Short mmCIF file of N, CA and C in Angstrom, two decimals:
data_model
loop_
_atom_site.label_atom_id
_atom_site.label_comp_id
_atom_site.label_asym_id
_atom_site.label_seq_id
_atom_site.Cartn_x
_atom_site.Cartn_y
_atom_site.Cartn_z
N THR A 7 -18.85 1.20 25.80
CA THR A 7 -18.89 0.28 24.81
C THR A 7 -20.34 0.28 24.14
N VAL A 8 -21.43 -0.56 23.43
CA VAL A 8 -22.55 0.27 22.63
C VAL A 8 -22.34 -1.36 22.13
N ALA A 9 -23.69 -1.87 22.16
CA ALA A 9 -24.61 -3.13 20.87
C ALA A 9 -25.53 -1.84 20.56
N VAL A 10 -25.72 -2.84 19.61
CA VAL A 10 -27.14 -3.08 18.63
C VAL A 10 -27.81 -4.42 18.88
N LEU A 11 -29.09 -4.03 19.78
CA LEU A 11 -30.03 -5.38 19.34
C LEU A 11 -30.68 -5.62 18.79
N THR A 12 -31.41 -6.32 17.78
CA THR A 12 -32.31 -6.88 17.24
C THR A 12 -33.42 -6.32 17.52
N PHE A 13 -34.21 -5.13 16.66
CA PHE A 13 -35.45 -4.27 16.75
C PHE A 13 -37.10 -5.06 16.69
N ARG A 14 -37.49 -5.25 17.79
CA ARG A 14 -38.56 -6.18 17.83
C ARG A 14 -39.99 -5.91 17.13
N ALA A 15 -40.17 -7.08 16.48
CA ALA A 15 -41.42 -6.00 15.21
C ALA A 15 -42.35 -8.21 15.25
N VAL A 16 -43.21 -7.73 15.32
CA VAL A 16 -44.18 -9.35 14.96
C VAL A 16 -44.37 -9.39 13.40
N SER A 17 -44.64 -8.70 12.47
CA SER A 17 -43.96 -9.73 10.57
C SER A 17 -43.10 -9.78 9.91
N SER A 18 -42.84 -11.16 8.94
CA SER A 18 -40.89 -11.18 8.95
C SER A 18 -40.68 -10.02 8.17
N GLU A 19 -41.60 -8.62 7.39
CA GLU A 19 -41.28 -7.75 6.12
C GLU A 19 -40.45 -6.79 7.85
N ASP A 20 -41.90 -6.36 8.62
CA ASP A 20 -40.69 -5.46 9.28
C ASP A 20 -39.76 -6.08 10.32
N LYS A 21 -39.67 -7.11 10.63
CA LYS A 21 -38.28 -8.31 10.82
C LYS A 21 -37.17 -7.73 10.54
N VAL A 22 -37.33 -7.19 8.66
CA VAL A 22 -36.20 -6.90 7.32
C VAL A 22 -36.40 -5.18 7.95
N LEU A 23 -37.39 -4.67 7.52
CA LEU A 23 -36.74 -3.73 8.54
C LEU A 23 -35.97 -3.02 8.87
N GLY A 24 -36.50 -3.81 10.50
CA GLY A 24 -35.65 -3.72 12.34
C GLY A 24 -34.36 -3.53 11.67
N ALA A 25 -33.49 -5.46 11.08
CA ALA A 25 -32.97 -5.60 10.55
C ALA A 25 -31.77 -4.02 10.27
N GLY A 26 -32.30 -4.03 9.12
CA GLY A 26 -31.71 -2.56 8.60
C GLY A 26 -31.18 -1.34 9.55
N ILE A 27 -32.98 -0.67 9.69
CA ILE A 27 -32.61 0.27 10.95
C ILE A 27 -31.52 -0.27 11.91
N ARG A 28 -31.14 -1.41 12.46
CA ARG A 28 -30.25 -2.14 13.38
C ARG A 28 -28.53 -1.55 13.13
N ASP A 29 -28.71 -1.85 11.14
CA ASP A 29 -26.81 -2.02 10.60
C ASP A 29 -27.09 -0.99 10.27
N THR A 30 -28.19 0.02 10.24
CA THR A 30 -27.72 1.33 9.95
C THR A 30 -27.20 2.29 11.53
N LEU A 31 -27.45 1.65 12.18
CA LEU A 31 -27.84 2.64 13.25
C LEU A 31 -25.62 1.73 14.05
N ARG A 32 -25.85 0.73 13.78
CA ARG A 32 -23.91 0.37 13.73
C ARG A 32 -22.69 1.12 12.34
N ALA A 33 -23.51 1.39 11.27
CA ALA A 33 -22.94 1.71 10.86
C ALA A 33 -22.42 3.17 11.13
N ARG A 34 -23.29 3.87 11.27
CA ARG A 34 -23.72 5.59 11.78
C ARG A 34 -22.66 5.06 13.92
N LEU A 35 -22.97 4.85 14.18
CA LEU A 35 -22.26 4.50 16.65
C LEU A 35 -20.59 4.13 15.45
N GLY A 36 -20.57 3.13 14.60
CA GLY A 36 -19.04 2.76 14.88
C GLY A 36 -18.21 3.85 14.09
N THR A 37 -18.91 5.12 13.47
CA THR A 37 -17.81 6.01 12.79
C THR A 37 -17.60 6.97 14.14
N LEU A 38 -17.81 7.15 14.94
CA LEU A 38 -17.61 7.95 16.41
C LEU A 38 -16.43 7.37 16.75
N ALA A 39 -14.97 7.59 16.80
CA ALA A 39 -14.45 7.64 17.94
C ALA A 39 -13.77 7.10 19.22
N ASP A 40 -14.52 8.21 19.53
CA ASP A 40 -14.43 7.38 20.89
C ASP A 40 -16.07 6.39 21.39
N VAL A 41 -15.99 5.98 20.53
CA VAL A 41 -17.58 4.58 21.04
C VAL A 41 -17.24 3.31 20.64
N THR A 42 -17.26 2.70 21.65
CA THR A 42 -16.54 1.05 20.57
C THR A 42 -18.40 0.62 20.07
N VAL A 43 -18.83 0.13 18.51
CA VAL A 43 -18.98 -0.60 18.66
C VAL A 43 -19.29 -2.42 18.52
N ARG A 44 -19.59 -3.68 18.74
CA ARG A 44 -19.52 -4.24 18.80
C ARG A 44 -21.66 -5.07 18.23
N PRO A 45 -21.11 -6.40 18.14
CA PRO A 45 -21.90 -6.91 17.57
C PRO A 45 -22.56 -7.27 18.72
N ALA A 46 -24.30 -7.76 18.39
CA ALA A 46 -24.77 -8.42 19.39
C ALA A 46 -24.58 -9.85 18.66
N ALA A 47 -24.22 -10.61 20.16
CA ALA A 47 -23.90 -11.72 19.97
C ALA A 47 -25.77 -12.16 19.77
N THR A 48 -25.66 -13.72 18.31
CA THR A 48 -26.83 -13.99 18.03
C THR A 48 -27.92 -14.86 19.07
N SER A 49 -26.61 -15.64 19.70
CA SER A 49 -27.24 -16.34 20.70
C SER A 49 -27.60 -15.64 22.15
N ILE A 50 -27.98 -14.33 21.95
CA ILE A 50 -28.28 -13.77 23.41
C ILE A 50 -30.31 -14.02 23.06
N GLN A 51 -31.05 -15.13 24.50
CA GLN A 51 -32.14 -15.21 24.01
C GLN A 51 -33.32 -14.91 25.08
N THR A 52 -33.05 -13.15 25.49
CA THR A 52 -33.74 -12.43 26.46
C THR A 52 -34.14 -11.06 25.25
N ASP A 53 -35.53 -10.97 25.96
CA ASP A 53 -35.96 -9.72 25.41
C ASP A 53 -35.93 -8.22 26.39
N ASP A 54 -35.20 -8.69 27.22
CA ASP A 54 -34.83 -7.84 28.62
C ASP A 54 -33.02 -7.35 28.43
N SER A 55 -33.60 -5.80 27.84
CA SER A 55 -32.47 -5.28 27.01
C SER A 55 -31.32 -4.84 28.15
N VAL A 56 -31.84 -5.12 29.40
CA VAL A 56 -30.25 -4.57 30.46
C VAL A 56 -29.81 -6.29 30.52
N LEU A 57 -30.11 -6.92 30.83
CA LEU A 57 -29.68 -8.06 31.70
C LEU A 57 -28.71 -8.72 29.55
N ALA A 58 -29.46 -8.71 28.12
CA ALA A 58 -28.37 -8.95 27.17
C ALA A 58 -27.37 -7.67 27.31
N GLY A 59 -27.77 -6.61 27.65
CA GLY A 59 -26.22 -5.65 27.71
C GLY A 59 -25.94 -6.37 28.87
N LYS A 60 -25.62 -7.00 30.03
CA LYS A 60 -24.88 -7.42 31.48
C LYS A 60 -23.80 -8.61 30.40
N GLN A 61 -24.90 -9.48 29.50
CA GLN A 61 -24.21 -10.21 29.22
C GLN A 61 -23.33 -10.40 28.06
N LEU A 62 -23.07 -9.78 27.43
CA LEU A 62 -22.28 -9.01 26.27
C LEU A 62 -21.40 -8.31 26.46
N GLU A 63 -21.80 -7.90 27.88
CA GLU A 63 -20.72 -7.18 28.51
C GLU A 63 -20.35 -5.37 27.63
N ARG A 64 -21.85 -4.91 27.51
CA ARG A 64 -21.68 -3.71 26.88
C ARG A 64 -21.80 -2.51 28.26
N ASP A 65 -21.71 -1.25 27.73
CA ASP A 65 -22.22 -0.03 28.89
C ASP A 65 -23.45 0.25 27.73
N THR A 66 -23.63 0.49 26.82
CA THR A 66 -24.94 0.82 26.51
C THR A 66 -25.46 0.02 25.39
N ILE A 67 -26.54 -0.21 25.04
CA ILE A 67 -27.34 -0.62 24.25
C ILE A 67 -28.56 0.08 22.95
N PHE A 68 -28.77 -0.27 22.58
CA PHE A 68 -29.73 0.73 21.09
C PHE A 68 -30.80 -0.70 21.14
N THR A 69 -31.70 -0.46 21.10
CA THR A 69 -32.80 -1.23 21.01
C THR A 69 -33.98 -0.54 20.56
N GLY A 70 -34.89 -1.30 19.72
CA GLY A 70 -36.61 -0.51 19.46
C GLY A 70 -37.36 -1.46 19.05
N SER A 71 -38.61 -0.98 18.45
CA SER A 71 -38.77 -1.88 17.70
C SER A 71 -39.58 -1.24 16.79
N VAL A 72 -40.80 -2.30 15.47
CA VAL A 72 -41.02 -1.60 14.58
C VAL A 72 -42.32 -1.84 13.88
N GLN A 73 -43.91 -1.09 14.07
CA GLN A 73 -44.82 -1.38 13.61
C GLN A 73 -44.32 -0.71 12.55
N ARG A 74 -46.32 -1.84 12.20
CA ARG A 74 -46.61 -0.23 10.32
C ARG A 74 -48.21 -0.54 9.96
N GLU A 75 -48.26 -0.10 9.97
CA GLU A 75 -49.80 0.29 9.46
C GLU A 75 -49.93 0.80 7.90
N ASN A 76 -51.09 0.25 7.21
CA ASN A 76 -50.78 0.52 6.17
C ASN A 76 -49.57 0.55 5.02
N ASP A 77 -49.35 2.21 5.31
CA ASP A 77 -48.10 3.03 4.32
C ASP A 77 -47.51 3.48 5.23
N ARG A 78 -48.00 3.27 6.70
CA ARG A 78 -47.45 4.13 7.94
C ARG A 78 -46.19 2.99 8.07
N VAL A 79 -45.55 3.54 8.72
CA VAL A 79 -44.16 2.60 9.98
C VAL A 79 -43.70 3.58 10.86
N ARG A 80 -44.06 2.97 12.17
CA ARG A 80 -43.28 3.57 13.67
C ARG A 80 -42.03 2.75 14.10
N VAL A 81 -41.29 4.34 14.00
CA VAL A 81 -39.60 2.60 14.85
C VAL A 81 -39.70 3.85 16.20
N ALA A 82 -39.27 2.83 17.03
CA ALA A 82 -39.35 3.23 18.55
C ALA A 82 -37.94 2.55 18.67
N VAL A 83 -37.03 3.73 19.21
CA VAL A 83 -35.28 3.05 19.21
C VAL A 83 -35.53 4.47 21.12
N GLU A 84 -34.78 3.57 21.46
CA GLU A 84 -34.54 3.31 22.92
C GLU A 84 -32.38 3.81 23.09
N MET A 85 -32.30 4.29 24.34
CA MET A 85 -30.74 3.77 24.48
C MET A 85 -30.54 3.68 26.37
N ILE A 86 -29.98 2.53 26.31
CA ILE A 86 -30.34 1.69 27.97
C ILE A 86 -28.76 2.20 28.79
N ASP A 87 -28.46 2.82 29.60
CA ASP A 87 -27.68 2.50 30.40
C ASP A 87 -27.69 1.23 31.19
N VAL A 88 -26.86 0.03 30.76
CA VAL A 88 -26.79 -1.01 31.15
C VAL A 88 -26.18 -1.58 33.04
N ARG A 89 -25.74 -0.39 32.88
CA ARG A 89 -24.84 -0.56 34.71
C ARG A 89 -26.28 -0.01 35.18
N ASN A 90 -26.64 1.94 34.64
CA ASN A 90 -27.85 1.44 35.99
C ASN A 90 -29.05 1.69 35.60
N ARG A 91 -28.87 0.57 34.83
CA ARG A 91 -30.19 -0.54 34.16
C ARG A 91 -31.99 1.36 33.93
N ARG A 92 -31.34 2.19 32.97
CA ARG A 92 -31.93 2.85 32.88
C ARG A 92 -32.01 2.90 31.50
N ILE A 93 -33.37 3.85 30.69
CA ILE A 93 -33.52 4.52 29.14
C ILE A 93 -33.01 6.18 29.46
N VAL A 94 -31.45 6.14 29.51
CA VAL A 94 -31.54 7.32 29.09
C VAL A 94 -31.84 8.57 27.85
N TRP A 95 -31.89 8.16 26.55
CA TRP A 95 -33.25 8.59 25.68
C TRP A 95 -33.64 7.55 25.03
N GLY A 96 -34.96 8.27 24.59
CA GLY A 96 -35.66 7.42 23.66
C GLY A 96 -36.52 8.67 22.52
N ARG A 97 -36.89 7.51 21.07
CA ARG A 97 -37.86 8.91 20.22
C ARG A 97 -37.80 7.45 19.75
N THR A 98 -39.64 8.30 18.59
CA THR A 98 -40.40 7.03 18.51
C THR A 98 -40.45 8.80 16.77
N PHE A 99 -40.50 7.05 15.79
CA PHE A 99 -40.23 8.08 14.70
C PHE A 99 -41.43 7.61 13.60
N ASP A 100 -41.66 8.52 13.40
CA ASP A 100 -43.39 7.72 12.45
C ASP A 100 -43.10 8.31 10.60
N TYR A 101 -43.06 7.15 9.18
CA TYR A 101 -43.01 8.13 8.55
C TYR A 101 -43.80 7.47 7.58
N ASP A 102 -43.83 7.39 5.73
CA ASP A 102 -44.31 7.02 4.96
C ASP A 102 -43.06 5.66 4.69
N ARG A 103 -44.22 4.88 4.63
CA ARG A 103 -43.57 2.93 4.06
C ARG A 103 -42.13 3.60 2.77
N SER A 104 -43.13 4.08 2.12
CA SER A 104 -41.33 4.28 0.44
C SER A 104 -40.39 5.41 0.94
N ARG A 105 -40.80 5.53 2.78
CA ARG A 105 -39.74 6.99 2.70
C ARG A 105 -38.62 6.63 3.85
N VAL A 106 -38.91 5.44 4.14
CA VAL A 106 -37.52 3.92 5.15
C VAL A 106 -36.49 4.48 5.11
N PHE A 107 -35.43 4.48 3.30
CA PHE A 107 -34.27 5.10 4.05
C PHE A 107 -33.97 6.41 4.62
N GLU A 108 -34.96 7.08 4.50
CA GLU A 108 -34.83 8.55 5.06
C GLU A 108 -35.29 8.19 6.60
N MET A 109 -35.82 7.17 6.71
CA MET A 109 -36.58 7.12 8.68
C MET A 109 -35.03 6.13 9.19
N GLN A 110 -34.19 5.89 8.40
CA GLN A 110 -33.42 5.15 8.51
C GLN A 110 -32.22 5.69 8.64
N ASP A 111 -32.15 7.14 8.40
CA ASP A 111 -30.77 7.96 8.77
C ASP A 111 -30.73 9.08 9.38
N ALA A 112 -31.87 9.11 10.10
CA ALA A 112 -32.57 10.39 11.07
C ALA A 112 -33.23 9.94 12.22
N ASN A 113 -33.55 8.17 12.29
CA ASN A 113 -32.79 7.51 13.44
C ASN A 113 -31.64 7.83 14.69
N ALA A 114 -31.28 7.80 13.49
CA ALA A 114 -29.42 6.97 13.41
C ALA A 114 -28.81 8.09 13.82
N GLY A 115 -28.73 9.47 12.26
CA GLY A 115 -28.63 10.35 13.02
C GLY A 115 -28.38 10.81 14.72
N GLU A 116 -29.46 10.93 14.86
CA GLU A 116 -30.51 10.99 16.14
C GLU A 116 -29.75 10.16 17.14
N ALA A 117 -29.63 9.22 17.57
CA ALA A 117 -28.54 8.15 18.12
C ALA A 117 -27.06 8.41 17.96
N VAL A 118 -27.03 9.22 16.97
CA VAL A 118 -25.17 9.57 16.19
C VAL A 118 -25.00 11.50 17.81
N ARG A 119 -26.97 11.91 17.75
CA ARG A 119 -25.80 13.52 18.24
C ARG A 119 -26.14 12.67 19.37
N ILE A 120 -26.84 11.81 20.82
CA ILE A 120 -27.40 12.15 22.01
C ILE A 120 -26.13 10.89 21.98
N ILE A 121 -25.44 10.61 21.12
CA ILE A 121 -24.31 9.41 22.28
C ILE A 121 -23.24 10.10 21.69
N ARG A 122 -22.80 11.31 21.42
CA ARG A 122 -22.16 12.38 21.18
C ARG A 122 -21.81 13.00 22.85
N GLY A 123 -23.13 13.19 22.72
CA GLY A 123 -23.32 14.39 23.97
C GLY A 123 -23.56 13.83 25.73
N ALA A 124 -23.50 12.67 25.30
CA ALA A 124 -23.25 11.67 26.52
C ALA A 124 -22.20 10.58 26.75
N SER A 125 -21.36 10.83 25.35
CA SER A 125 -19.87 10.53 26.24
C SER A 125 -18.91 11.85 25.61
N HIS A 126 -19.46 13.04 26.37
CA HIS A 126 -18.70 14.20 25.97
C HIS A 126 -18.81 15.48 27.47
#
């Protein structure tokens, strides 16, 4: 089972962008037949992804952060194996702000490719 946590961000605009990334990841991962995506509980109050995964009773957690500088956006995404308490995949995506949907699709597509490989 998988949960996608809210992406960390400093500004309110970046939080909105992080919510879009989270929702795109959930939607794309939810199309996989052998992966169960469960919504993350909003009551989880920890920055510790492994602890959040244990509290949510999930096998895998996707999380990350959003940063923006001028017209550039950087998104860091991590896939965490909760049981083994380790990051099993991570990637940084850098895009122009005007290409935000392309960025969301790229990081979701990469996450799907990685989790497909991990589940086979």
